[in-house]
mmCIF file of C-alpha atoms and ligand atoms in Angstrom:
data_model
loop_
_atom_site.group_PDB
_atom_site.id
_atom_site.type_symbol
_atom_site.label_atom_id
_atom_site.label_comp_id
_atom_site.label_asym_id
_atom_site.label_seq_id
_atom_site.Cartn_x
_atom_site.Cartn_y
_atom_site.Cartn_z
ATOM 1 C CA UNK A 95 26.561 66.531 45.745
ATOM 2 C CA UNK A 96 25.475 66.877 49.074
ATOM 3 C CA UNK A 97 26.529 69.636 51.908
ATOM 4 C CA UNK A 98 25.711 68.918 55.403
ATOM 5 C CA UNK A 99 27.257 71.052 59.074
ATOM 6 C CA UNK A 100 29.523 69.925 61.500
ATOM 7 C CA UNK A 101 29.982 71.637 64.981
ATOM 8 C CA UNK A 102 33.381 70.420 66.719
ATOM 9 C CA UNK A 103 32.362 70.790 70.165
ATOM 10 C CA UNK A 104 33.979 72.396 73.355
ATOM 11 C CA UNK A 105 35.590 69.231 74.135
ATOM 12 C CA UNK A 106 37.118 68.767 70.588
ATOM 13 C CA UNK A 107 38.540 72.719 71.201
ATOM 14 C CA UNK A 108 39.663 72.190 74.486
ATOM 15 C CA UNK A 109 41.433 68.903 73.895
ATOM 16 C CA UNK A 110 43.514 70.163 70.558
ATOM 17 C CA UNK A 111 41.657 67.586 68.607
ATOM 18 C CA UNK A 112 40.778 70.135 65.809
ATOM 19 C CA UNK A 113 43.489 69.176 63.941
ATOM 20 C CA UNK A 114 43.038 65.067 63.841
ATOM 21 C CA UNK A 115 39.299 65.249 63.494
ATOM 22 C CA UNK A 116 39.605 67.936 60.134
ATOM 23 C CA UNK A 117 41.934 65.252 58.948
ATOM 24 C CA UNK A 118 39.408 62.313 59.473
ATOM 25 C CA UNK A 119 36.744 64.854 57.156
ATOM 26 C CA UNK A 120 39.999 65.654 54.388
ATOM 27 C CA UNK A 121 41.343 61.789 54.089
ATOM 28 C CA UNK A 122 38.046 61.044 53.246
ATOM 29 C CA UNK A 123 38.407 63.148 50.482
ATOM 30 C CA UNK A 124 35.284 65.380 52.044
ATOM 31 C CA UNK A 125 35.541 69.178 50.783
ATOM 32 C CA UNK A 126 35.752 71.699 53.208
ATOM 33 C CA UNK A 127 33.894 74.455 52.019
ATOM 34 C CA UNK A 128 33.338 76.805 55.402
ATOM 35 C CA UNK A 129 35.223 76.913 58.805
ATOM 36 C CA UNK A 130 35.018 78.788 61.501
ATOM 37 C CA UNK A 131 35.246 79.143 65.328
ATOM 38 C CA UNK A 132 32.316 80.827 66.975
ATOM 39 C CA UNK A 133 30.778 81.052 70.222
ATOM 40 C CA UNK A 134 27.395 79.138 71.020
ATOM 41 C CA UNK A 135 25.102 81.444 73.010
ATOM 42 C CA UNK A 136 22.196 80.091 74.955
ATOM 43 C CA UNK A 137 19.783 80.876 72.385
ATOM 44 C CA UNK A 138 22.004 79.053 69.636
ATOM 45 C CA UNK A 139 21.942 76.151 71.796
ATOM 46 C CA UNK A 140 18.359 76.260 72.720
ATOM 47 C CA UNK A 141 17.124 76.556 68.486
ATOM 48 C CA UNK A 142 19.577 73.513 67.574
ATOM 49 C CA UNK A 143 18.811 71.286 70.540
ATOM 50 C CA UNK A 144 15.031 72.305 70.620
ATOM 51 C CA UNK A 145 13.608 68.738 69.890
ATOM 52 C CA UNK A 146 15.788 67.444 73.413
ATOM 53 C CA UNK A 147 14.815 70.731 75.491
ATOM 54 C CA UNK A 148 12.163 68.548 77.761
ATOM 55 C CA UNK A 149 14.832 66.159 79.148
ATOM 56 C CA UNK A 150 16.319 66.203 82.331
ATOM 57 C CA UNK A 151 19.846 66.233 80.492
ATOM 58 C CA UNK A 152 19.478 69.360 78.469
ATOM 59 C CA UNK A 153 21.072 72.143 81.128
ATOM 60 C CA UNK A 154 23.928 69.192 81.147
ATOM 61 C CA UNK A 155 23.961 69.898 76.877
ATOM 62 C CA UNK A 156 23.259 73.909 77.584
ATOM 63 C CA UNK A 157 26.586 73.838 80.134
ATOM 64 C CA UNK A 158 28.309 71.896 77.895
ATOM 65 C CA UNK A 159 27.886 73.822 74.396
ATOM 66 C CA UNK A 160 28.449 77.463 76.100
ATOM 67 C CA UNK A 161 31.716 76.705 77.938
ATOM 68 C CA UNK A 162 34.110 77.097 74.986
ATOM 69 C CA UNK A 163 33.867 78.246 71.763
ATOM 70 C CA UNK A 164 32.554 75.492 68.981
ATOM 71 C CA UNK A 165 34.282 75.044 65.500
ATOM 72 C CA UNK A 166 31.235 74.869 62.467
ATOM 73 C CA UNK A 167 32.573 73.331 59.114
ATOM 74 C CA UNK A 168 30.541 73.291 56.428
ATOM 75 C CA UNK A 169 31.453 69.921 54.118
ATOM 76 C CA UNK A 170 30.676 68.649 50.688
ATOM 77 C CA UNK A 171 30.758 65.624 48.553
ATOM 78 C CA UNK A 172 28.906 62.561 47.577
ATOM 79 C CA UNK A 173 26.533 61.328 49.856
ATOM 80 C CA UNK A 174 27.990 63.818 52.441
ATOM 81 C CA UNK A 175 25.328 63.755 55.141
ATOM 82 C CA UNK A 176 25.472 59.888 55.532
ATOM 83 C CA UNK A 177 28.865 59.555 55.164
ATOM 84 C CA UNK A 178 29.972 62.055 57.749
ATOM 85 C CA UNK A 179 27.045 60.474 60.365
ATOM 86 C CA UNK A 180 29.071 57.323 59.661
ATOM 87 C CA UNK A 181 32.471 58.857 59.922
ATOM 88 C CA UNK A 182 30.859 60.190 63.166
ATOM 89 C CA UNK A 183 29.789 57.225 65.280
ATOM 90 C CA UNK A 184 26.981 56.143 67.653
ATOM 91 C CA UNK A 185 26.033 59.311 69.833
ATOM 92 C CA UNK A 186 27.365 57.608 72.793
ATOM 93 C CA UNK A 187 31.190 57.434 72.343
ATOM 94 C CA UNK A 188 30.540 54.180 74.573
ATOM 95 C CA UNK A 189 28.855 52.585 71.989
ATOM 96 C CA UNK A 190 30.257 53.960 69.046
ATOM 97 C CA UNK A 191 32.347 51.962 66.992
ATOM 98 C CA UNK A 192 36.769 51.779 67.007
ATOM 99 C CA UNK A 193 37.532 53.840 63.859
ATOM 100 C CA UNK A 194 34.667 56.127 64.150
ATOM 101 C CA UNK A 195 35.236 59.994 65.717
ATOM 102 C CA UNK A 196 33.187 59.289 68.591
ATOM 103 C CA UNK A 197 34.366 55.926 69.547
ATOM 104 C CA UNK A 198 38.319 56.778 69.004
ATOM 105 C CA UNK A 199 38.560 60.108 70.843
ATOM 106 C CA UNK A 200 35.604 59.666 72.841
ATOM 107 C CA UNK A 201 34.772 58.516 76.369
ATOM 108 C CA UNK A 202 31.334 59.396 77.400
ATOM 109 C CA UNK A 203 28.136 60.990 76.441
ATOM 110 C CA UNK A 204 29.027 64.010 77.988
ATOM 111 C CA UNK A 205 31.674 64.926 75.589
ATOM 112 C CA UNK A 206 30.709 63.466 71.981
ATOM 113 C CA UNK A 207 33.297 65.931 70.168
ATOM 114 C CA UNK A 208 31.010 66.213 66.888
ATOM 115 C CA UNK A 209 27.491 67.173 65.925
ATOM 116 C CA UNK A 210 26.527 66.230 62.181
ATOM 117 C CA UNK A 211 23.006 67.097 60.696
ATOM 118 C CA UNK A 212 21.580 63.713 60.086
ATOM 119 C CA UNK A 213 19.097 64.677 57.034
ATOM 120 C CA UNK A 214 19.115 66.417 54.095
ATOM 121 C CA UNK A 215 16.210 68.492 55.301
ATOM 122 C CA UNK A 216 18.254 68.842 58.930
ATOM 123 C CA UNK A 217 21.510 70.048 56.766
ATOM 124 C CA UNK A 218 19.930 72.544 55.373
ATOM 125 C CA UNK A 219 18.320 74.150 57.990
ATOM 126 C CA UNK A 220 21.552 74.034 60.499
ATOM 127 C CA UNK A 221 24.142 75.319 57.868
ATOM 128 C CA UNK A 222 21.858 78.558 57.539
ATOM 129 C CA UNK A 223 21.594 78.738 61.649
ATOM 130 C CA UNK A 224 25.648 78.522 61.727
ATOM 131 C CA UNK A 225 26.926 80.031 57.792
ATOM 132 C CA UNK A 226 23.774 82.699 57.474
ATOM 133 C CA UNK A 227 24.354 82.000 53.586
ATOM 134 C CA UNK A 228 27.510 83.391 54.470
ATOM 135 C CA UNK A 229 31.464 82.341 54.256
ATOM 136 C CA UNK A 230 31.063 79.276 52.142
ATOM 137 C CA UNK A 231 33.142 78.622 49.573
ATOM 138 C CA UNK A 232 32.911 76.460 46.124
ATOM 139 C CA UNK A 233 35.932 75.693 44.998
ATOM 140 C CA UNK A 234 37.572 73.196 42.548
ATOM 141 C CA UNK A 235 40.074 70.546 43.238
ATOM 142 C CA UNK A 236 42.267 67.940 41.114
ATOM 143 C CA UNK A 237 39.211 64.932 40.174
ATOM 144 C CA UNK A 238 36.883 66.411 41.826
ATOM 145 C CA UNK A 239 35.041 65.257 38.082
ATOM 146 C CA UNK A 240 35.415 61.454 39.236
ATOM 147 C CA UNK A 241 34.180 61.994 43.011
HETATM 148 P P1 ATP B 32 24.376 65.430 67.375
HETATM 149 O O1 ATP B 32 22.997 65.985 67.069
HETATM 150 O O2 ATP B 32 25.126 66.252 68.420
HETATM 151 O O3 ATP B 32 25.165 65.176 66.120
HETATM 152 P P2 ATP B 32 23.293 62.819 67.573
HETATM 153 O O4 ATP B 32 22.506 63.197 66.374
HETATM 154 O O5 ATP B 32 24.168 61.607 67.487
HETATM 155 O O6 ATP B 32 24.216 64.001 68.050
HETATM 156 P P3 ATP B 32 21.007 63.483 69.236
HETATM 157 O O7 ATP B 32 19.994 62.500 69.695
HETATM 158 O O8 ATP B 32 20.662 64.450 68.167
HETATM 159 O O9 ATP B 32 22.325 62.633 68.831
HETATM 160 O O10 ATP B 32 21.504 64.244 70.541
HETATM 161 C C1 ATP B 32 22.100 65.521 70.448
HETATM 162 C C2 ATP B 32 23.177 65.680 71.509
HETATM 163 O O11 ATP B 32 22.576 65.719 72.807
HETATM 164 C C3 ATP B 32 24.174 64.532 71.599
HETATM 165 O O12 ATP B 32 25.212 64.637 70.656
HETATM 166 C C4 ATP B 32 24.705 64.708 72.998
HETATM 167 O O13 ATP B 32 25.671 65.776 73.062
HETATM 168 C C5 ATP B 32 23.466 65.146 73.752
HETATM 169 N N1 ATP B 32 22.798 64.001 74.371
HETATM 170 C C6 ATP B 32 21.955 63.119 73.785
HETATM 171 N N2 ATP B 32 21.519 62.193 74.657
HETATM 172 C C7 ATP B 32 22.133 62.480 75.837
HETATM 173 C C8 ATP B 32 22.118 61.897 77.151
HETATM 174 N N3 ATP B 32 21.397 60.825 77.431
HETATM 175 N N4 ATP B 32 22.880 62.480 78.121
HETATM 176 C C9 ATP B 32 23.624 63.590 77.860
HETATM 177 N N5 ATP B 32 23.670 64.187 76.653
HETATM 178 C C10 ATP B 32 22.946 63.649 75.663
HETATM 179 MG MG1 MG B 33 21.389 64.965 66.267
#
């Protein structure tokens, strides 16, 4: 059983798509285990977007992350961190795929709606930056046994 951290971004808040992207994570029978709305300061931004601070885009991603508050869900089940990158989409909504997050309620690159650790070594790390080993919950549910 894996656990992997999803931000819903400014856009997502700002839009009132919290709602119909939870329900993408809960109809795929994902487990919510930690959820909460929290403010990305510049600092935040700069640790978890380190690796793209060099390009020309990044005070585009700094604007972008700061302007509302984020939601950060920590999620469980099999295979999570794959499965949710695929639930996710392409980073560019423009090339992401119909039924993915990205490519139905996305337009451009500027507002992707989702982040999604994409390793198990990348999980880790990001659900201490945004849970602190704190507020996440284990929790049992009918057959969870045959998940
Ligand atoms: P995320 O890490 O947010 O889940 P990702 O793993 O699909 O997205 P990364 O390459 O890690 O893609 O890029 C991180 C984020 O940086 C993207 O989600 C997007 O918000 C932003 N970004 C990436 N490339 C561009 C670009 N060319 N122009 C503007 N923003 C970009
Ligand atoms: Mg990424």
């Amino acid at each position: 059983m894996e656990t992997t951290l999803i931000l819903l971004k400014p856009d997502t808040v700002e839009r009132g798509l919290i709602g119909q992207v939870l329900t993408r994570l809960e109809q795929k029978w994902l487990k919510i285990n930690g959820l909460k709305m929290m403010e990305m300061t510049p600092e935040l931004v700069s640790e978890h977007y380190d690796f793209l601070a060099d390009k020309p885009f990044f005070p585009k991603i700094m604007s972008y992350m700061t302007r509302t508050p984020i939601v950060a869900i920590a999620v469980s089940g099999a295979n999570a961190i794959a499965t949710v990158r695929m639930l996710t989409g392409a980073t560019n909504p423009q090339e992401a795929l119909p039924g993915s997050i990205r490519g139905d309620f996305g337009l451009t690159i500027d507002g992707n709606i989702i982040h999604a650790s994409d390793s198990a070594e990348t999980a880790e790390v990001e659900l201490k930056r945004f849970f602190g080993g704190k507020d996440i919950y284990e929790y049992a549910r009918g057959f969870d046994d045959v998940l």
